[in-house]
Short mmCIF file of C-alpha atoms in Angstrom, two decimals:
data_model
loop_
_atom_site.label_atom_id
_atom_site.label_comp_id
_atom_site.label_asym_id
_atom_site.label_seq_id
_atom_site.Cartn_x
_atom_site.Cartn_y
_atom_site.Cartn_z
CA UNK A 831 -44.84 -76.24 28.60
CA UNK A 832 -46.51 -73.49 30.64
CA UNK A 833 -49.71 -74.32 32.49
CA UNK A 834 -52.98 -72.93 31.21
CA UNK A 835 -54.93 -70.86 33.73
CA UNK A 836 -58.69 -70.98 34.19
CA UNK A 837 -60.81 -68.79 36.45
CA UNK A 838 -64.17 -70.18 37.50
CA UNK A 839 -66.67 -67.34 37.66
CA UNK A 840 -69.35 -67.58 40.30
CA UNK A 841 -72.87 -66.40 39.55
CA UNK A 842 -73.31 -64.19 42.59
CA UNK A 843 -73.96 -60.51 43.30
CA UNK A 844 -70.89 -60.49 45.54
CA UNK A 845 -68.53 -61.39 42.66
CA UNK A 846 -66.30 -58.27 42.40
CA UNK A 847 -65.28 -57.13 38.93
CA UNK A 848 -61.86 -56.13 40.25
CA UNK A 849 -61.13 -59.75 41.13
CA UNK A 850 -61.42 -60.81 37.51
CA UNK A 851 -59.46 -57.75 36.35
CA UNK A 852 -56.54 -58.47 38.68
CA UNK A 853 -56.54 -62.14 37.73
CA UNK A 854 -56.43 -61.28 34.02
CA UNK A 855 -53.58 -58.84 34.64
CA UNK A 856 -51.67 -61.68 36.27
CA UNK A 857 -52.54 -64.18 33.52
CA UNK A 858 -53.31 -62.33 30.25
CA UNK A 859 -53.74 -65.61 28.38
CA UNK A 860 -55.99 -67.05 31.10
CA UNK A 861 -59.56 -68.09 30.37
CA UNK A 862 -62.40 -67.00 32.68
CA UNK A 863 -65.57 -69.02 32.38
CA UNK A 864 -68.39 -70.72 34.21
CA UNK A 865 -68.05 -74.14 35.81
CA UNK A 866 -69.86 -76.21 33.20
CA UNK A 867 -67.77 -74.63 30.43
CA UNK A 868 -64.42 -75.13 32.12
CA UNK A 869 -65.20 -78.62 33.37
CA UNK A 870 -65.08 -79.86 29.79
CA UNK A 871 -61.89 -77.95 28.97
CA UNK A 872 -59.47 -78.52 31.85
CA UNK A 873 -56.65 -80.98 31.14
CA UNK A 874 -53.61 -82.35 32.97
CA UNK A 875 -51.21 -79.65 34.09
CA UNK A 876 -53.78 -76.85 33.99
CA UNK A 877 -54.27 -74.50 36.92
CA UNK A 878 -57.86 -73.81 37.99
CA UNK A 879 -58.74 -70.88 40.26
CA UNK A 880 -61.98 -71.48 42.17
CA UNK A 881 -63.77 -68.80 44.27
CA UNK A 882 -65.61 -69.94 47.39
CA UNK A 883 -68.73 -68.11 46.15
CA UNK A 884 -69.20 -70.98 43.72
CA UNK A 885 -72.08 -73.15 44.91
CA UNK A 886 -70.83 -76.41 46.48
CA UNK A 887 -67.25 -75.37 45.71
CA UNK A 888 -65.68 -78.10 47.86
CA UNK A 889 -67.63 -80.89 46.19
CA UNK A 890 -66.85 -79.47 42.76
CA UNK A 891 -63.14 -79.17 43.50
CA UNK A 892 -63.03 -82.76 44.75
CA UNK A 893 -64.96 -83.98 41.69
CA UNK A 894 -62.69 -82.09 39.31
CA UNK A 895 -59.56 -83.56 40.89
CA UNK A 896 -61.07 -87.01 40.80
CA UNK A 897 -61.72 -86.76 37.06
CA UNK A 898 -58.52 -84.83 36.31
CA UNK A 899 -56.05 -85.51 39.16
CA UNK A 900 -53.13 -83.88 37.36
CA UNK A 901 -54.63 -80.40 37.31
CA UNK A 902 -53.88 -77.92 40.12
CA UNK A 903 -56.59 -76.07 42.03
CA UNK A 904 -56.23 -72.80 43.91
CA UNK A 905 -59.16 -71.60 46.03
CA UNK A 906 -59.90 -67.88 46.28
CA UNK A 907 -61.68 -66.39 49.30
CA UNK A 908 -62.93 -62.87 49.97
CA UNK A 909 -62.49 -63.45 53.72
CA UNK A 910 -59.76 -66.08 54.21
CA UNK A 911 -59.76 -67.98 57.50
CA UNK A 912 -58.10 -71.10 58.89
CA UNK A 913 -61.14 -73.37 58.85
CA UNK A 914 -62.01 -72.57 55.26
CA UNK A 915 -58.36 -72.93 54.27
CA UNK A 916 -58.20 -76.41 55.78
CA UNK A 917 -61.40 -77.33 53.96
CA UNK A 918 -59.80 -76.22 50.71
CA UNK A 919 -56.71 -78.34 51.36
CA UNK A 920 -58.86 -81.32 52.36
CA UNK A 921 -60.73 -80.99 49.07
CA UNK A 922 -57.40 -81.29 47.26
CA UNK A 923 -56.53 -77.64 46.55
CA UNK A 924 -52.83 -76.78 46.33
CA UNK A 925 -53.34 -73.12 47.17
CA UNK A 926 -55.62 -70.83 49.18
CA UNK A 927 -55.41 -67.06 48.93
CA UNK A 928 -57.37 -63.80 48.90
CA UNK A 929 -59.81 -63.23 46.05
CA UNK A 930 -58.53 -59.66 45.64
CA UNK A 931 -54.82 -60.47 45.76
CA UNK A 932 -52.60 -58.25 43.62
CA UNK A 933 -51.53 -59.62 40.21
CA UNK A 934 -47.94 -60.03 41.38
CA UNK A 935 -49.01 -62.15 44.35
CA UNK A 936 -51.25 -64.30 42.15
CA UNK A 937 -48.27 -64.98 39.90
CA UNK A 938 -46.18 -65.90 42.95
CA UNK A 939 -48.87 -68.31 44.11
CA UNK A 940 -48.96 -69.92 40.67
CA UNK A 941 -45.18 -70.30 40.61
CA UNK A 942 -45.07 -72.02 44.00
CA UNK A 943 -47.91 -74.38 43.12
CA UNK A 944 -46.48 -75.18 39.69
CA UNK A 945 -43.23 -76.28 41.37
CA UNK A 946 -45.15 -78.71 43.55
CA UNK A 947 -45.46 -76.44 46.57
CA UNK A 948 -48.38 -75.47 48.73
CA UNK A 949 -49.58 -71.89 49.25
CA UNK A 950 -51.65 -70.98 52.31
CA UNK A 951 -52.00 -67.88 54.48
CA UNK A 952 -49.80 -67.12 57.52
CA UNK A 953 -52.55 -68.02 60.01
CA UNK A 954 -52.90 -71.49 58.52
CA UNK A 955 -49.14 -71.90 58.44
CA UNK A 956 -49.10 -71.18 62.17
CA UNK A 957 -51.79 -73.78 62.74
CA UNK A 958 -49.89 -76.39 60.75
CA UNK A 959 -46.75 -75.61 62.70
CA UNK A 960 -48.56 -76.00 66.03
CA UNK A 961 -50.02 -79.31 64.88
CA UNK A 962 -46.59 -80.54 63.81
CA UNK A 963 -45.02 -79.63 67.13
CA UNK A 964 -47.78 -81.46 68.97
CA UNK A 965 -47.30 -84.52 66.76
CA UNK A 966 -43.54 -84.51 67.36
CA UNK A 967 -44.04 -84.23 71.10
CA UNK A 968 -46.26 -87.31 70.96
CA UNK A 969 -43.72 -89.17 68.82
CA UNK A 970 -40.32 -88.73 70.50
CA UNK A 971 -38.82 -91.51 68.38
CA UNK A 972 -39.53 -89.66 65.12
CA UNK A 973 -36.61 -89.57 62.72
CA UNK A 974 -34.72 -86.30 62.76
CA UNK A 975 -35.00 -84.51 59.40
CA UNK A 976 -31.90 -84.20 57.26
CA UNK A 977 -31.77 -80.41 57.33
CA UNK A 978 -28.59 -78.42 57.89
CA UNK A 979 -29.23 -74.80 58.84
CA UNK A 980 -25.48 -74.09 58.83
CA UNK A 981 -25.64 -73.72 55.03
CA UNK A 982 -27.69 -70.54 55.49
CA UNK A 983 -26.23 -67.09 55.92
CA UNK A 984 -27.13 -65.15 59.06
CA UNK A 985 -29.67 -63.05 57.16
CA UNK A 986 -31.20 -66.08 55.42
CA UNK A 987 -31.60 -67.77 58.80
CA UNK A 988 -33.32 -64.66 60.20
CA UNK A 989 -35.73 -64.64 57.26
CA UNK A 990 -36.39 -68.38 57.58
CA UNK A 991 -37.25 -68.14 61.28
CA UNK A 992 -39.45 -65.08 60.75
CA UNK A 993 -41.37 -66.82 57.97
CA UNK A 994 -41.69 -69.96 60.10
CA UNK A 995 -43.36 -67.82 62.76
CA UNK A 996 -46.08 -67.01 60.24
CA UNK A 997 -44.95 -63.53 59.23
CA UNK A 998 -45.70 -62.23 55.74
CA UNK A 999 -42.93 -60.95 53.45
CA UNK A 1000 -43.95 -57.38 54.29
CA UNK A 1001 -43.77 -58.04 58.03
CA UNK A 1002 -40.37 -59.69 57.67
CA UNK A 1003 -39.13 -56.72 55.62
CA UNK A 1004 -40.29 -54.27 58.28
CA UNK A 1005 -38.77 -56.31 61.10
CA UNK A 1006 -35.38 -56.68 59.40
CA UNK A 1007 -35.40 -53.20 57.79
CA UNK A 1008 -35.01 -54.55 54.25
CA UNK A 1009 -37.20 -54.51 51.15
CA UNK A 1010 -39.82 -57.13 50.29
CA UNK A 1011 -37.84 -57.95 47.16
CA UNK A 1012 -34.81 -58.73 49.33
CA UNK A 1013 -36.96 -60.94 51.55
CA UNK A 1014 -38.13 -62.88 48.50
CA UNK A 1015 -34.53 -63.27 47.31
CA UNK A 1016 -33.39 -64.58 50.69
CA UNK A 1017 -36.40 -66.90 50.93
CA UNK A 1018 -35.66 -68.29 47.48
CA UNK A 1019 -32.08 -68.97 48.55
CA UNK A 1020 -33.34 -70.70 51.72
CA UNK A 1021 -35.63 -72.99 49.71
CA UNK A 1022 -32.83 -73.87 47.29
CA UNK A 1023 -30.18 -74.54 49.93
CA UNK A 1024 -32.49 -76.63 52.12
CA UNK A 1025 -34.17 -78.45 49.22
CA UNK A 1026 -37.65 -77.17 50.11
CA UNK A 1027 -40.56 -76.16 47.87
CA UNK A 1028 -42.56 -73.67 49.92
CA UNK A 1029 -43.24 -71.92 53.21
CA UNK A 1030 -45.22 -74.84 54.59
CA UNK A 1031 -42.31 -77.25 54.18
CA UNK A 1032 -40.03 -74.67 55.78
CA UNK A 1033 -42.33 -74.36 58.78
CA UNK A 1034 -42.60 -78.12 59.21
CA UNK A 1035 -38.84 -78.68 58.96
CA UNK A 1036 -37.94 -75.90 61.38
CA UNK A 1037 -40.58 -77.17 63.80
CA UNK A 1038 -38.89 -80.57 63.72
CA UNK A 1039 -35.46 -79.03 64.22
CA UNK A 1040 -36.70 -77.10 67.28
CA UNK A 1041 -38.20 -80.24 68.74
CA UNK A 1042 -34.73 -81.80 68.85
CA UNK A 1043 -32.96 -78.68 70.14
#
């Protein structure tokens, strides 16, 4: 059964019409609505997209997940930054992306989250990677992860390392002189071969591998 999608509309002058239009292009069957309306509708398995312009958005996200822990929340920001992204994750969100993201990217975010993954921006991925390295340095007796990079092709390994450095698909494509679609295909193969769900897990695992190199 496919997840239902809900977009929480904020009552604010800064709410751009194009944001709703792009979201509806991504999810034609999705239901935009105000917080009080959607709060009574959301059920287990649903995906709720919450803009940071919503008053007390962090408290509302936490309250929603407390009452309906099996729904999935993605926070939308007009000016994404690391601190705000961490606040979203701390509130229980499974994703954090730009409010004006293209429909195709929104669908990609939804796919990753629906599979149990986590979607955050490259800057936050870098921060998580740095934190992981620091933790591993403090814990030299940590168990080495069961990850075998030898199962990857040379190109897949190049893509994996580039993504782990925080590069976007477009940046990886430019660096390796391939298309973004090819990057996505290689990244999908990397996830499948290594048994990973998303970019964050990839970053954390490669950081652990480097710590034992």
